[in-house]
Coordinates of C-alpha atoms in Angstrom, one line a residue:
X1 CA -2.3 -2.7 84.6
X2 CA -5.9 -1.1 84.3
X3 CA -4.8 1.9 82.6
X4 CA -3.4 5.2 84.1
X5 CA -5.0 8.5 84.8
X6 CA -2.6 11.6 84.1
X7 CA -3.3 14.7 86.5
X8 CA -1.9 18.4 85.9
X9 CA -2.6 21.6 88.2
X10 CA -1.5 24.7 88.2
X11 CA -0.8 26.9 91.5
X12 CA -0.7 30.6 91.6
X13 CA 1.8 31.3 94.4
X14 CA 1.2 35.2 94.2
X15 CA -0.9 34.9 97.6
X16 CA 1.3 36.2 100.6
X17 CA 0.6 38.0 103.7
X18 CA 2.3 39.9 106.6
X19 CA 2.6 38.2 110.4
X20 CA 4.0 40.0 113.7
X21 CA 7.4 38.9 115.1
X22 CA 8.2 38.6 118.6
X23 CA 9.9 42.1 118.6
X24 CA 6.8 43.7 116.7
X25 CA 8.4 44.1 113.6
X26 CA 6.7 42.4 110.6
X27 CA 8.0 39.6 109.1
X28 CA 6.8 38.1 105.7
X29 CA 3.7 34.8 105.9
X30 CA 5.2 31.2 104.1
X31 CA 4.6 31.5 100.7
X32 CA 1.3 29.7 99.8
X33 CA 0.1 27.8 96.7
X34 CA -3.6 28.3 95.6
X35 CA -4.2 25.9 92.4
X36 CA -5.5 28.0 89.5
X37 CA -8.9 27.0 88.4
X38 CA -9.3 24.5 85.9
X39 CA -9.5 24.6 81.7
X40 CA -13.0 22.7 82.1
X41 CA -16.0 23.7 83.9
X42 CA -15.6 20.6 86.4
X43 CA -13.0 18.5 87.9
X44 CA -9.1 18.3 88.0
X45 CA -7.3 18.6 84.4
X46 CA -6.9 14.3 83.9
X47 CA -6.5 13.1 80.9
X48 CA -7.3 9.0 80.9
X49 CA -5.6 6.4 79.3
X50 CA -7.5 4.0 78.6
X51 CA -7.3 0.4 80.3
X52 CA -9.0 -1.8 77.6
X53 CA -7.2 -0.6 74.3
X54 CA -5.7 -3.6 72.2
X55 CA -2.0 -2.8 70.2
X56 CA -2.0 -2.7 67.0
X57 CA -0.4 -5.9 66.2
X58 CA -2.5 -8.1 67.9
X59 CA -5.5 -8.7 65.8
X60 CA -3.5 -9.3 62.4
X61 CA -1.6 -11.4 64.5
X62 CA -4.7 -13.4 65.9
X63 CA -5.9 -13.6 62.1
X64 CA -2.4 -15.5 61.2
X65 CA -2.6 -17.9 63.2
X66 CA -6.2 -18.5 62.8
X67 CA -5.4 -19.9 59.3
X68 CA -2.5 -21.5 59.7
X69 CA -4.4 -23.5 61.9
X70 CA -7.6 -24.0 59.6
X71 CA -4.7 -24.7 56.6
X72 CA -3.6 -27.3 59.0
X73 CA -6.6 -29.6 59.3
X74 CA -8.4 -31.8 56.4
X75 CA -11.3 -33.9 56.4
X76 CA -11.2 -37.2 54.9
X77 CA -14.5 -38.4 53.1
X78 CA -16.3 -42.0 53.7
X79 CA -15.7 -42.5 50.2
X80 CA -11.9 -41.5 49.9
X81 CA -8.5 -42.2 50.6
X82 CA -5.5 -39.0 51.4
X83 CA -2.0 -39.1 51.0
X84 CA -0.1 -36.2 52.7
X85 CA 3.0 -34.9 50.3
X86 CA 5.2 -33.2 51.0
X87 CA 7.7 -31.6 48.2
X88 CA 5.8 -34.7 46.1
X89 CA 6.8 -36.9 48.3
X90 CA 4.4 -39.5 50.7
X91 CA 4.5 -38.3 53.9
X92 CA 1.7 -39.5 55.6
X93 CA -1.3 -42.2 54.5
X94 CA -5.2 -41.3 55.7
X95 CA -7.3 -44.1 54.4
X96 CA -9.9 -44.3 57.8
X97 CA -12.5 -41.0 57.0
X98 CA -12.2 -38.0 59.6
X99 CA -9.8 -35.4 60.8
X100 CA -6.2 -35.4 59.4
X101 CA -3.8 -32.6 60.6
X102 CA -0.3 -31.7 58.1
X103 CA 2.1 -29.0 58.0
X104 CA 0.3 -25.3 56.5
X105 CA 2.2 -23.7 53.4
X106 CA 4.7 -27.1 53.3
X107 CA 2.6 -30.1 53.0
X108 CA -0.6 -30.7 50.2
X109 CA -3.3 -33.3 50.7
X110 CA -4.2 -35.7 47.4
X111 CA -7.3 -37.6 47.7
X112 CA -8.4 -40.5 45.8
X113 CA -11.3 -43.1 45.2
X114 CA -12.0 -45.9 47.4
X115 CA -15.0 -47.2 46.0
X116 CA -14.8 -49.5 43.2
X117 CA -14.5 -48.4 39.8
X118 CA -15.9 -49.6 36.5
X119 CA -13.8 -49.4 33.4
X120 CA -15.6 -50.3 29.4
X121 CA -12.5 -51.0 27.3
X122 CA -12.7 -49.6 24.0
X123 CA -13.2 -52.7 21.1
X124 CA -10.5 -55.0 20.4
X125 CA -10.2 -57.1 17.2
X126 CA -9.1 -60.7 18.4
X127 CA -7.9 -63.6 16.2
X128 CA -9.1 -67.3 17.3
X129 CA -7.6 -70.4 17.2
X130 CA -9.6 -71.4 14.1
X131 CA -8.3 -68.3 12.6
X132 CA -12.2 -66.3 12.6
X133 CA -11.7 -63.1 13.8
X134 CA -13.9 -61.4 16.4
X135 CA -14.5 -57.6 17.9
X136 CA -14.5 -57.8 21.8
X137 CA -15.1 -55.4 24.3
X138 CA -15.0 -55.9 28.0
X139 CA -16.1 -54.6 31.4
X140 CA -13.7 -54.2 34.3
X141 CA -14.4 -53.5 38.0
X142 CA -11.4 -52.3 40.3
X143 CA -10.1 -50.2 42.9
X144 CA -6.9 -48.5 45.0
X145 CA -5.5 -50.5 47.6
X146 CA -2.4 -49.6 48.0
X147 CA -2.4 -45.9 48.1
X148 CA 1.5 -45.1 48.1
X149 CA 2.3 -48.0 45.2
X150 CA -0.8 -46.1 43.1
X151 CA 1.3 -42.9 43.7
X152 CA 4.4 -44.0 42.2
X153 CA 2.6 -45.8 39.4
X154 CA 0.3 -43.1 38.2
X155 CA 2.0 -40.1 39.5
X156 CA -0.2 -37.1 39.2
X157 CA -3.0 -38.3 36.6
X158 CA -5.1 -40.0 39.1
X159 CA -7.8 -42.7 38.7
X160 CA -7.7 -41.1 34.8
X161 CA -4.1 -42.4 34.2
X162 CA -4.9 -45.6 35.7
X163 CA -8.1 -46.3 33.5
X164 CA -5.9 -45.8 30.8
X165 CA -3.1 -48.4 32.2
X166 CA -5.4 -50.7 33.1
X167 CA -7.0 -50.6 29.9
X168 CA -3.8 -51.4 28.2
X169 CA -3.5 -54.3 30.6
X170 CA -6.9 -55.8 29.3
X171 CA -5.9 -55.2 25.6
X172 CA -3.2 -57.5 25.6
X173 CA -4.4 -59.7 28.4
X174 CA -7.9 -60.2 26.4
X175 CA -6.2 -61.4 22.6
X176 CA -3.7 -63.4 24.8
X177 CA -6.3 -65.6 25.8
X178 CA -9.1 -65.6 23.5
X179 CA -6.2 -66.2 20.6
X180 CA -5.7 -69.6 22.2
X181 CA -10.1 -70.5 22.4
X182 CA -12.6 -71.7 19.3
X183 CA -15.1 -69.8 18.3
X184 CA -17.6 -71.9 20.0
X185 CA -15.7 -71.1 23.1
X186 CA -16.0 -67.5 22.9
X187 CA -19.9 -67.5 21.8
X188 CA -20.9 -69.8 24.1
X189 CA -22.9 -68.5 26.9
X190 CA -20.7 -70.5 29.5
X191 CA -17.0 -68.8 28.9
X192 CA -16.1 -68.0 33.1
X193 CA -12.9 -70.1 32.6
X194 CA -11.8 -67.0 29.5
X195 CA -13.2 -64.6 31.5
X196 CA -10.9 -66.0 34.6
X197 CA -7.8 -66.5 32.9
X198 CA -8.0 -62.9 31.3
X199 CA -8.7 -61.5 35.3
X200 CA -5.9 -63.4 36.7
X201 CA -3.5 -61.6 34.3
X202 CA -5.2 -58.4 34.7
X203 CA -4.8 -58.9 38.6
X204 CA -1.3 -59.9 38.3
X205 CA -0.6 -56.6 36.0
X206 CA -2.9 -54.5 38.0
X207 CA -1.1 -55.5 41.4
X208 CA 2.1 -53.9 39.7
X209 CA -0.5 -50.4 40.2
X210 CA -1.3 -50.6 43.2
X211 CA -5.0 -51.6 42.0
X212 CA -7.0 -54.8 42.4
X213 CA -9.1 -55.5 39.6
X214 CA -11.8 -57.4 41.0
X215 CA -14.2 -58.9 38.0
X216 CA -13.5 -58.7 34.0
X217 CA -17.0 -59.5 31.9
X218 CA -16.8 -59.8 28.4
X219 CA -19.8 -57.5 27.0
X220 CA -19.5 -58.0 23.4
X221 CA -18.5 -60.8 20.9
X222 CA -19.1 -59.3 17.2
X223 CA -17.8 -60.3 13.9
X224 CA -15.7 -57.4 12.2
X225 CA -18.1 -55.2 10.0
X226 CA -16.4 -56.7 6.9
X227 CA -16.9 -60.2 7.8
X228 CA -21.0 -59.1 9.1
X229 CA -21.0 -57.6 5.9
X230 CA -20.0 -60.8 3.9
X231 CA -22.1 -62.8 6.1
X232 CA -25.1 -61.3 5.3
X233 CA -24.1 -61.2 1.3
X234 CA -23.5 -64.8 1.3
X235 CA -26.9 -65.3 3.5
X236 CA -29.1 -63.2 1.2
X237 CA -27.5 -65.6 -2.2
X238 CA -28.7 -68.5 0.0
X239 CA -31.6 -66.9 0.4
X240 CA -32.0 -66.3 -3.5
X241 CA -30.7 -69.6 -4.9
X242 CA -33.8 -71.5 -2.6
X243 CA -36.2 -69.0 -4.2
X244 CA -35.0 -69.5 -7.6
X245 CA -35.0 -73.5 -7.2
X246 CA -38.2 -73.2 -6.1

């Protein structure tokens, strides 16, 4: 097990001599060996074989495994939620941060938000009860709760796809509502019941995601430009008929 040495000699066996026999006549010595002296300057002929070689095959080996077993192991941050997938589907859920193992070369790791998220829908032309029309825009705060229902809902677009749902959601939701207030309603500075009624439908919608929106604000409240812009046309005449009576 700690290697082998490998010895050689060679003998000349040319070396005899004569001894007397017990009648006087001569009778030939054994045959002796004398080794023949050695190829180096010192020592036997040996050739070593080393005890502390490594085959071949061990250190690509070694190098295999090594990542197959770094491929193995994910890290999960503070601020994000994993699904393990394999062949697209869930496999495994990792929502506490840390260490999270999953098969190498068979299983991928998808991470996703778990902080809250802020969505600005784009502007949405409403119609009131009194029949004025108004430009609204809103602000929505939400986030993933339920990681394998946001999966199936969004497939592989992500918190991007679900902006865009959810911003769907608050299109409709916000006319729904606001098409059933009054003007004074909507302007007024205390409008949390709209502002409640378009959330509960935008949780109810949002639920269907896997999301929770958590707080819908109303950031804007405009006339259309055409109606601003007939506004101020009939203001400035006002304007001009008290200077002229005057």
């Amino acid at each position: 097990s700690h290697g082998s040495r490998t010895c050689s000699a060679t003998f000349d066996d040319r070396q005899t001599s004569t001894l007397p026999s017990a009648n006087g006549s001569a009778m030939p010595e054994a045959r002796t060996k004398v080794p023949a002296p050695s190829r180096w300057a010192a020592g036997p002929a040996c050739i070593s074989r080393g005890s502390g070689s490594t085959p071949m095959y061990v250190i690509p080996a070694l190098v295999v495994l090594l990542v197959l077993v770094l491929s193995s192991v994910f890290i999960v941050d503070e601020r994000k939620k994993a699904l393990v997938l394999q062949f697209g589907q869930v496999m495994q859920v990792k929502e506490d941060p840390g260490l999270g193992f999953k098969i190498p070369l068979v299983q991928d790791v998808v991470t996703y938000e778990d902080r809250i998220l802020g969505l600005q829908t784009q502007p949405i032309e409403v119609t009131l009860l009194s029949d004025r029309r108004l430009v609204v825009d809103a602000f929505a705060r939400w986030r993933i709760v339920d990681l394998v229902e946001f999966r199936q809902s969004v497939g592989t677009g992500g918190e991007d796809r679900a902006q865009q749902l959810l911003g769907n959601i608050l299109s409709q939701a916000i006319p729904e509502v606001l098409g059933n207030a009054t003007q004074d309603q909507v302007l007024s500075q205390d409008r949390a019941a709209l502002m409640n009624q378009i959330l509960t439908i935008a949780k109810r919608e949002g639920a269907a995601l896997g999301i929770d929106v958590i707080d819908v604000r109303l950031t804007r409240t405009d006339l259309p430009e055409q109606n601003l812009e007939a506004t101020f046309a009939r203001m400035r005449a006002e304007r001009e008929r008290e200077a002229a009576d005057e």
